Coordinates of C-alpha atoms in Angstrom, one line a residue:
M4 CA 15.7 -25.2 -2.6
E5 CA 15.9 -21.8 -4.2
F6 CA 13.1 -22.6 -6.6
L7 CA 10.9 -23.8 -3.7
L8 CA 11.5 -20.6 -1.8
Y9 CA 10.6 -18.7 -5.0
L10 CA 7.3 -20.6 -5.3
G11 CA 6.7 -20.0 -1.6
G12 CA 7.0 -16.2 -2.1
I13 CA 4.6 -16.3 -5.0
L14 CA 2.2 -18.5 -2.9
F15 CA 2.4 -16.1 0.0
M16 CA 1.4 -13.2 -2.2
L17 CA -1.4 -15.1 -3.9
I18 CA -2.9 -16.0 -0.5
G19 CA -2.4 -12.4 0.7
L20 CA -4.1 -11.1 -2.5
G21 CA -7.0 -13.5 -2.1
L22 CA -7.4 -12.5 1.5
S23 CA -7.3 -8.8 0.5
I24 CA -9.9 -9.3 -2.2
G25 CA -12.1 -11.4 0.1
L26 CA -12.1 -8.8 2.8
H27 CA -12.7 -6.0 0.3
E28 CA -15.9 -7.7 -0.7
V29 CA -16.8 -8.4 2.9
G30 CA -16.6 -4.7 3.4
H31 CA -19.4 -4.3 0.8
L32 CA -21.3 -7.4 1.9
V33 CA -21.7 -6.8 5.6
P34 CA -23.2 -3.3 5.4
A35 CA -25.4 -4.2 2.5
K36 CA -26.9 -7.1 4.4
L37 CA -27.2 -4.9 7.6
F38 CA -29.1 -2.3 5.6
G39 CA -31.5 -5.0 4.2
V40 CA -30.2 -5.2 0.6
R41 CA -30.6 -8.6 -1.0
V42 CA -27.2 -10.0 -2.0
G43 CA -27.4 -12.8 -4.5
Q44 CA -23.7 -13.6 -4.9
Y45 CA -20.3 -13.2 -3.2
M46 CA -17.6 -14.2 -5.5
I47 CA -13.8 -14.1 -5.4
G48 CA -12.3 -14.1 -8.9
F49 CA -13.7 -13.9 -12.4
G50 CA -14.5 -16.3 -15.2
P51 CA -15.8 -19.9 -14.8
R52 CA -16.9 -20.9 -11.4
L53 CA -14.6 -23.3 -9.4
W54 CA -16.7 -23.8 -6.4
S55 CA -19.7 -22.3 -4.8
K56 CA -22.2 -22.9 -2.0
R57 CA -25.5 -21.2 -1.3
I58 CA -26.1 -20.1 2.3
G59 CA -29.5 -18.5 2.7
E60 CA -30.2 -16.2 -0.2
T61 CA -26.5 -15.7 -1.1
E62 CA -24.2 -17.9 -3.2
Y63 CA -20.6 -17.8 -2.0
G64 CA -17.8 -19.1 -4.3
F65 CA -14.5 -18.8 -6.1
K66 CA -13.9 -18.3 -9.8
V67 CA -10.9 -19.2 -12.0
L68 CA -9.1 -15.8 -12.3
P69 CA -8.1 -14.4 -8.9
L70 CA -7.9 -10.8 -10.3
G71 CA -10.7 -9.3 -8.2
G72 CA -14.1 -10.1 -6.8
F73 CA -17.7 -8.9 -6.6
I74 CA -21.0 -9.1 -4.8
S75 CA -24.2 -9.0 -6.7
M76 CA -26.6 -6.6 -4.9
S77 CA -30.3 -6.4 -5.9
G78 CA -31.3 -3.3 -7.8
M79 CA -28.0 -1.4 -8.1
Y80 CA -30.0 0.9 -10.4
P81 CA -33.7 1.7 -10.8
P82 CA -35.7 -0.9 -12.9
S83 CA -36.1 -0.2 -16.5
N84 CA -39.5 0.7 -18.1
S85 CA -38.9 -0.3 -21.7
T86 CA -38.6 -4.0 -22.7
G87 CA -38.3 -3.6 -26.5
P88 CA -35.0 -3.9 -28.4
A89 CA -32.7 -0.9 -28.5
S90 CA -31.1 0.5 -31.7
G91 CA -27.5 1.6 -31.7
V92 CA -24.5 0.3 -29.9
F93 CA -24.6 2.6 -26.9
R94 CA -28.4 2.2 -26.5
S95 CA -28.0 -1.6 -26.7
L96 CA -25.3 -1.5 -24.0
I97 CA -27.5 0.6 -21.8
Q98 CA -30.5 -1.7 -22.4
D99 CA -28.4 -4.8 -21.6
A100 CA -27.2 -3.2 -18.4
R101 CA -30.8 -2.4 -17.4
S102 CA -31.9 -6.0 -18.2
A103 CA -29.1 -7.5 -16.1
N104 CA -30.0 -5.1 -13.3
D105 CA -33.7 -6.1 -13.5
E106 CA -32.8 -9.8 -13.2
T107 CA -31.2 -9.1 -9.8
I108 CA -34.6 -7.8 -8.4
A109 CA -36.4 -10.8 -7.0
K110 CA -40.2 -11.0 -6.8
G111 CA -41.4 -10.0 -3.4
A112 CA -38.1 -8.3 -2.6
E113 CA -38.6 -5.1 -4.6
D114 CA -38.1 -3.0 -1.6
R115 CA -34.7 -4.7 -0.7
V116 CA -32.8 -2.9 -3.4
F117 CA -29.6 -0.9 -3.3
Y118 CA -30.9 2.2 -5.1
R119 CA -33.7 2.8 -2.6
L120 CA -31.2 3.1 0.3
P121 CA -30.6 6.6 1.7
V122 CA -27.5 8.3 0.2
W123 CA -25.4 7.8 3.4
K124 CA -26.1 4.1 3.5
R125 CA -25.2 3.7 -0.2
V126 CA -21.9 5.5 0.4
I127 CA -21.1 3.3 3.4
V128 CA -21.8 0.1 1.4
M129 CA -19.5 1.3 -1.5
F130 CA -16.8 2.7 0.7
G131 CA -16.8 -0.4 2.9
G132 CA -14.7 -2.4 0.4
P133 CA -11.8 0.1 0.0
L134 CA -11.9 0.8 3.8
M135 CA -11.3 -2.9 4.5
N136 CA -8.1 -2.7 2.4
L137 CA -7.0 0.4 4.3
I138 CA -7.6 -1.3 7.6
L139 CA -5.8 -4.4 6.5
A140 CA -2.9 -2.3 5.3
T141 CA -2.7 -0.5 8.6
V142 CA -2.8 -3.8 10.6
I143 CA 0.0 -5.2 8.4
F144 CA 2.2 -2.1 8.7
T145 CA 1.6 -2.0 12.5
V146 CA 2.7 -5.7 12.8
L147 CA 5.7 -4.8 10.6
V148 CA 7.0 -1.8 12.4
S149 CA 5.7 -2.3 15.9
G150 CA 5.8 -6.1 16.1
I151 CA 8.9 -6.9 14.0
G152 CA 10.4 -3.5 14.1
V153 CA 12.4 -1.3 11.7
Q154 CA 15.9 -2.3 10.9
Q155 CA 18.2 0.5 12.1
G156 CA 21.2 1.1 14.3
T157 CA 20.9 -0.2 17.8
T158 CA 22.7 1.1 20.9
T159 CA 25.2 -1.8 20.7
I160 CA 28.5 -0.8 19.3
A161 CA 29.7 -3.0 16.5
S162 CA 33.0 -1.3 15.6
V163 CA 35.4 1.5 16.7
T164 CA 37.4 3.3 14.1
E165 CA 41.0 3.8 15.3
C166 CA 41.7 7.0 13.5
V167 CA 39.9 9.9 11.7
V168 CA 40.1 9.9 7.9
P169 CA 38.6 12.4 5.5
A170 CA 35.0 11.8 4.2
G171 CA 35.0 9.8 1.0
S172 CA 38.5 8.5 1.5
T173 CA 39.3 5.0 0.3
Q174 CA 41.9 4.6 3.0
T175 CA 41.4 1.2 4.8
E176 CA 44.2 1.4 7.4
C177 CA 45.4 4.0 9.8
T178 CA 48.8 5.6 9.4
A179 CA 51.1 7.1 12.1
D180 CA 50.1 10.6 10.9
D181 CA 46.3 10.0 11.3
P182 CA 44.8 11.4 14.5
K183 CA 43.3 8.9 16.8
S184 CA 39.5 8.8 16.8
P185 CA 37.6 10.2 19.8
A186 CA 35.9 6.8 20.4
A187 CA 39.2 5.0 20.5
E188 CA 40.7 7.7 22.8
A189 CA 37.6 7.4 25.2
G190 CA 38.1 3.6 25.4
I191 CA 34.9 2.6 23.8
K192 CA 34.9 -1.1 22.7
P193 CA 32.8 -3.2 20.4
G194 CA 30.0 -4.8 22.4
D195 CA 29.5 -1.8 24.6
V196 CA 25.9 -0.7 24.9
L197 CA 25.1 3.0 24.9
V198 CA 23.0 4.0 27.9
S199 CA 23.2 7.8 27.7
V200 CA 25.1 10.6 25.9
D201 CA 25.6 14.0 27.5
G202 CA 23.1 13.0 30.2
Q203 CA 20.4 12.1 27.7
P204 CA 19.2 8.5 27.6
V205 CA 19.3 7.0 24.1
S206 CA 17.2 4.2 22.8
D207 CA 18.8 3.8 19.4
F208 CA 22.0 4.8 17.6
A209 CA 20.3 7.6 15.6
E210 CA 19.6 9.5 18.9
A211 CA 23.2 9.1 20.0
T212 CA 24.4 10.2 16.6
A213 CA 22.3 13.4 16.6
I214 CA 23.7 14.4 20.0
V215 CA 27.3 13.8 18.8
Q216 CA 26.9 15.5 15.5
A217 CA 25.5 18.7 17.2
A218 CA 28.5 19.0 19.6
P219 CA 31.8 19.2 17.7
G220 CA 34.6 20.2 20.1
E221 CA 32.5 19.7 23.2
T222 CA 33.3 17.1 25.9
L223 CA 30.3 14.8 26.4
D224 CA 29.6 12.4 29.3
L225 CA 29.0 8.9 28.0
V226 CA 27.6 6.0 29.9
V227 CA 28.0 2.5 28.5
L228 CA 27.0 -0.9 29.7
R229 CA 30.0 -3.3 29.5
D230 CA 29.8 -6.9 30.8
G231 CA 26.7 -6.1 32.8
T232 CA 28.2 -3.0 34.5
E233 CA 27.7 0.6 33.7
Q234 CA 30.8 2.6 33.0
S235 CA 31.2 6.4 32.7
L236 CA 33.4 7.8 30.0
S237 CA 34.1 11.2 28.4
I238 CA 34.3 11.8 24.7
T239 CA 35.0 14.9 22.6
P240 CA 33.7 14.8 19.0
V241 CA 35.9 16.3 16.4
A242 CA 34.6 18.5 13.6
A243 CA 34.7 16.4 10.4
E244 CA 33.0 16.3 7.0
R245 CA 30.7 13.2 7.0
T246 CA 28.0 11.8 4.8
I247 CA 24.6 12.3 6.7
T248 CA 22.7 9.0 7.1
D249 CA 19.1 8.2 8.2
A250 CA 18.1 5.9 11.1
S251 CA 18.7 2.8 9.0
G252 CA 22.2 3.9 8.1
Q253 CA 21.4 4.8 4.5
P254 CA 22.9 8.0 3.0
I255 CA 20.5 11.0 2.8
L256 CA 20.5 12.3 -0.8
D257 CA 20.0 15.9 -2.0
D258 CA 17.7 17.0 -4.9
A259 CA 20.4 15.9 -7.4
G260 CA 20.6 12.4 -5.9
D261 CA 24.0 13.0 -4.4
P262 CA 24.9 12.1 -0.7
V263 CA 24.6 15.1 1.7
V264 CA 28.0 15.9 3.2
K265 CA 28.2 18.3 6.2
E266 CA 30.7 19.2 8.8
V267 CA 29.5 17.6 12.0
G268 CA 30.7 16.2 15.3
Y269 CA 32.4 12.8 14.7
V270 CA 33.7 10.2 17.2
G271 CA 34.3 7.1 15.0
M272 CA 32.0 4.3 16.2
G273 CA 29.5 2.2 14.4
S274 CA 26.5 0.3 15.7
Q275 CA 25.0 -3.1 15.2
M276 CA 22.0 -3.2 13.0
G277 CA 18.8 -4.7 14.4
Y278 CA 15.1 -4.5 14.4
V279 CA 13.9 -1.7 16.7
Q280 CA 10.2 -1.8 17.5
Q281 CA 8.3 1.5 16.9
P282 CA 5.3 2.9 18.7
L283 CA 1.9 1.7 17.7
S284 CA 1.2 5.1 16.0
A285 CA 3.9 4.2 13.4
G286 CA 1.7 1.7 11.6
P287 CA -1.1 4.2 10.8
Q288 CA 1.5 6.8 9.9
M289 CA 3.2 4.4 7.5
A290 CA -0.2 3.6 5.9
A291 CA -1.0 7.3 5.5
E292 CA 2.4 7.9 3.9
N293 CA 1.8 5.0 1.4
V294 CA -1.7 6.4 0.6
A295 CA -0.1 9.8 -0.3
R296 CA 2.6 8.1 -2.3
V297 CA 0.1 6.0 -4.3
G298 CA -2.1 9.0 -4.8
S299 CA 0.8 10.9 -6.3
L300 CA 1.5 7.9 -8.6
L301 CA -2.0 8.0 -9.9
V302 CA -1.7 11.6 -10.8
T303 CA 1.3 10.8 -13.0
L304 CA -0.1 7.4 -14.1
P305 CA -0.4 8.2 -17.9
V306 CA 3.2 9.4 -18.0
R307 CA 4.4 6.3 -16.1
L308 CA 2.5 4.0 -18.4
W309 CA 4.1 5.7 -21.4
D310 CA 7.6 5.3 -19.8
I311 CA 6.8 1.6 -19.2
G312 CA 5.8 1.1 -22.9
V313 CA 9.0 2.8 -24.0
S314 CA 11.2 0.7 -21.7
L315 CA 9.4 -2.4 -23.0
V316 CA 10.2 -1.6 -26.6
T317 CA 13.8 -0.3 -25.9
G318 CA 14.7 -2.8 -23.1
G319 CA 15.6 0.1 -20.8
E320 CA 15.5 -0.1 -17.1
R321 CA 12.1 0.4 -15.5
D322 CA 11.3 2.8 -12.7
P323 CA 11.3 0.8 -9.5
N324 CA 8.6 3.1 -8.1
G325 CA 6.2 2.5 -11.0
P326 CA 3.1 0.4 -11.2
L327 CA 3.1 -3.4 -11.3
S328 CA 0.7 -6.1 -12.4
V329 CA -0.2 -9.0 -10.2
V330 CA 2.4 -11.0 -12.1
G331 CA 5.0 -8.4 -11.3
V332 CA 4.1 -8.4 -7.6
G333 CA 4.2 -12.2 -7.5
R334 CA 7.6 -12.3 -9.3
L335 CA 9.0 -9.7 -6.9
A336 CA 7.7 -11.7 -3.9
G337 CA 9.3 -14.9 -5.3
E338 CA 12.7 -13.1 -5.7
V339 CA 12.5 -11.7 -2.2
A340 CA 11.7 -15.1 -0.7
A341 CA 14.6 -16.8 -2.6
T342 CA 17.3 -14.2 -1.6
D343 CA 20.2 -15.1 0.6
A344 CA 19.1 -13.1 3.6
P345 CA 17.8 -13.8 7.2
V346 CA 14.3 -15.3 7.2
L347 CA 12.9 -12.4 9.3
N348 CA 14.3 -9.8 6.7
R349 CA 12.6 -11.6 3.9
F350 CA 9.3 -12.0 5.8
A351 CA 9.4 -8.3 6.7
I352 CA 9.8 -7.3 3.0
L353 CA 6.9 -9.6 1.9
L354 CA 4.7 -8.1 4.6
G355 CA 5.6 -4.6 3.3
L356 CA 4.7 -5.6 -0.2
L357 CA 1.3 -7.0 0.9
G358 CA 0.6 -3.8 2.9
S359 CA 1.5 -1.7 -0.1
L360 CA -0.7 -3.8 -2.3
N361 CA -3.7 -3.1 0.0
V362 CA -3.0 0.6 -0.1
A363 CA -3.0 0.5 -3.9
L364 CA -6.4 -1.4 -3.8
F365 CA -7.7 1.3 -1.4
V366 CA -6.6 4.3 -3.5
F367 CA -7.3 2.7 -6.9
N368 CA -10.9 1.7 -6.1
L369 CA -11.7 5.2 -5.0
I370 CA -11.1 6.7 -8.4
P371 CA -14.4 8.5 -9.1
L372 CA -15.2 6.5 -12.3
L373 CA -17.6 3.6 -12.9
P374 CA -17.2 0.6 -12.6
L375 CA -15.0 1.4 -9.6
D376 CA -16.3 1.9 -6.1
G377 CA -15.5 5.6 -6.3
G378 CA -17.8 5.9 -9.3
H379 CA -20.7 4.4 -7.4
I380 CA -20.0 6.8 -4.5
V381 CA -20.1 9.8 -6.9
V382 CA -23.4 8.6 -8.3
A383 CA -24.9 8.3 -4.8
L384 CA -23.7 11.7 -3.8
W385 CA -25.1 13.2 -7.0
D386 CA -28.4 11.6 -6.3
G387 CA -28.2 13.2 -2.8
I388 CA -27.4 16.6 -4.2
K389 CA -30.4 16.5 -6.6
R390 CA -32.7 15.5 -3.7
A391 CA -31.4 18.2 -1.4
W392 CA -31.8 20.8 -4.2
A393 CA -35.4 19.7 -4.8
K394 CA -36.2 19.8 -1.1
L395 CA -34.6 23.3 -0.7
F396 CA -36.8 24.7 -3.4
R397 CA -39.8 22.7 -2.4
R398 CA -40.0 20.7 -5.6
P399 CA -41.2 17.1 -6.0
P400 CA -38.5 14.5 -5.3
P401 CA -36.5 13.7 -8.5
A402 CA -36.4 10.2 -9.9
P403 CA -33.4 8.2 -8.7
V404 CA -30.2 8.7 -10.7
D405 CA -30.0 6.1 -13.5
A406 CA -26.4 5.2 -13.7
T407 CA -27.0 2.8 -16.6
K408 CA -26.9 5.9 -18.8
L409 CA -23.2 6.0 -18.0
V410 CA -22.6 2.5 -19.3
P411 CA -20.8 3.8 -22.5
L412 CA -18.4 5.7 -20.3
T413 CA -18.1 2.7 -18.0
V414 CA -17.1 0.5 -21.0
V415 CA -14.5 3.0 -22.1
V416 CA -13.0 3.0 -18.6
A417 CA -13.1 -0.8 -18.5
V418 CA -11.3 -1.0 -21.8
L419 CA -8.6 1.4 -20.6
L420 CA -8.2 -0.6 -17.4
I421 CA -7.8 -3.8 -19.4
A422 CA -5.3 -2.1 -21.7
M423 CA -3.3 -0.9 -18.7
G424 CA -3.4 -4.4 -17.1
A425 CA -2.2 -5.9 -20.4
L426 CA 0.7 -3.5 -20.7
L427 CA 1.8 -4.0 -17.2
L428 CA 1.5 -7.8 -17.5
I429 CA 3.6 -7.9 -20.7
A430 CA 6.2 -5.5 -19.2
D431 CA 6.4 -7.6 -16.0
L432 CA 6.9 -10.8 -18.1
F433 CA 9.5 -9.4 -20.6
N434 CA 11.1 -6.4 -18.9
P435 CA 10.5 -6.8 -15.1
V436 CA 11.4 -4.3 -12.4
N437 CA 14.8 -5.1 -10.9
L438 CA 14.8 -4.1 -7.2
L439 CA 17.3 -6.7 -5.9
G440 CA 20.1 -6.2 -8.4

C-alpha cells in the first residue's frame, strides 16, 4: 500500500507538472494567435513525438520527455538574406538558426510573423507563459490557505497544565511545591472554546496568546463556550520565561538558530491544532513571498550548485531549501504521499509543492537570457529602444534586431542549463534532500 501511495504522489506531481507546462505554452499561444501570428506547433515535452493532431494551421501534440514544452511561431527573427554555406562554428550555428527560422515562414503568410509585431505585443506574447505559471501558483496557494486553511492553534482548548514549571524543564509531573497554573485556577477545561479574552473576540489561539503574553499580572475577563453555553471566567497570567512560538505552534528562532525565550504572561493552556481558513488575500501574498524567495535563491544559485556538488561527492546533507530536479520533486512528492499522516495534511503539502514549482517556473523563465522567455523580452525591448531613439532624432527606422546573432551565447546558456539539470538529477538520485526525517 505504501508503494502505491508513493507512486500516487509521483503521478500527482507529473500530472501537475504537465498541466503547468501546458498552461505556460497556452500563455504564449493565445496572445500570439490573437495578434495574428501563425503558430505551426504546440508541443508538450521534447524528443520523439508520442501523439499529435493538426487543428487548422497548428499541430498539437505530446513528446516523450515531459521536461518542458514549446510553440513554434512563424518568423521569430527576421528572414536571412544569405543562402550560402557559413565558415566557422559560430557562423554555422547562426546560419542554421536562420535557416530554421526561415522554414517557419509560410508562403503567403509573410506578414503573420512574430518579429513584425509591435514591441508591446511581443512582450505580451513572451510574458504570457510565465504569467500563466504565476496565476496558477496564486490559484493553488489560494485554494491551499483559504480553502483548506493553514494548520495552527484553534480556539478549542486541548490541554490545561496543572502547574507552572520553568521554561526548558524536563519535569513531566507537578509537585506539591509547584504553583498552580492560572488556567487550572480559573477552571478552564479541555474542550472549552475561547470566545473572548479581555473583552476582545478571538478567532484563533494565536490571538488569545498575544493578549495573555502582553498582560502578566493583570486579571483578564475570559469567556468560553462549554457544552453549548457561554461561561465567564477570570484569569491572571503569571510572568514566566517561555519559548515564543508562531501561529502554527513552531518555536521562533533567532539569528543563531536558537529558540527565542522571553518573559511573558503565561496561563498554562494548549490548543487543538486544526486548519484555519485565511482571507482570500493570503493566497496572492503567499505567491509573492515565494517569488521573493525563489528570486533570492537564483542570486545565490552558483554557490548552491557548488554546495550540491560538494555534498554529492562527500555524502553530506543537502540544503533543504536548495534547488531540485524534476526527479527530486517527484521523489519528495512520493515520500509525502506515503507518510503516515492524515490525507488532508498530505494533500496540502502536495498542493504547496505544486504551487512552489509554478513559482519557480515563473521566476526562472524570466531570467533575461536566451533561450528563456526573459531573453526574448529583452530582445523585444532593445528593438523598441532602438526604434524610439531613431524616431527621437528623426532617423530612418532601424532594421529589426536579429537575435540569431546571439545564438553562440544561447548555446552557452543551454549547455549550462543542461549541466545544471544533470547535476541536480544525479544529486537527487544518489544524495536526495531529506525533508521528512
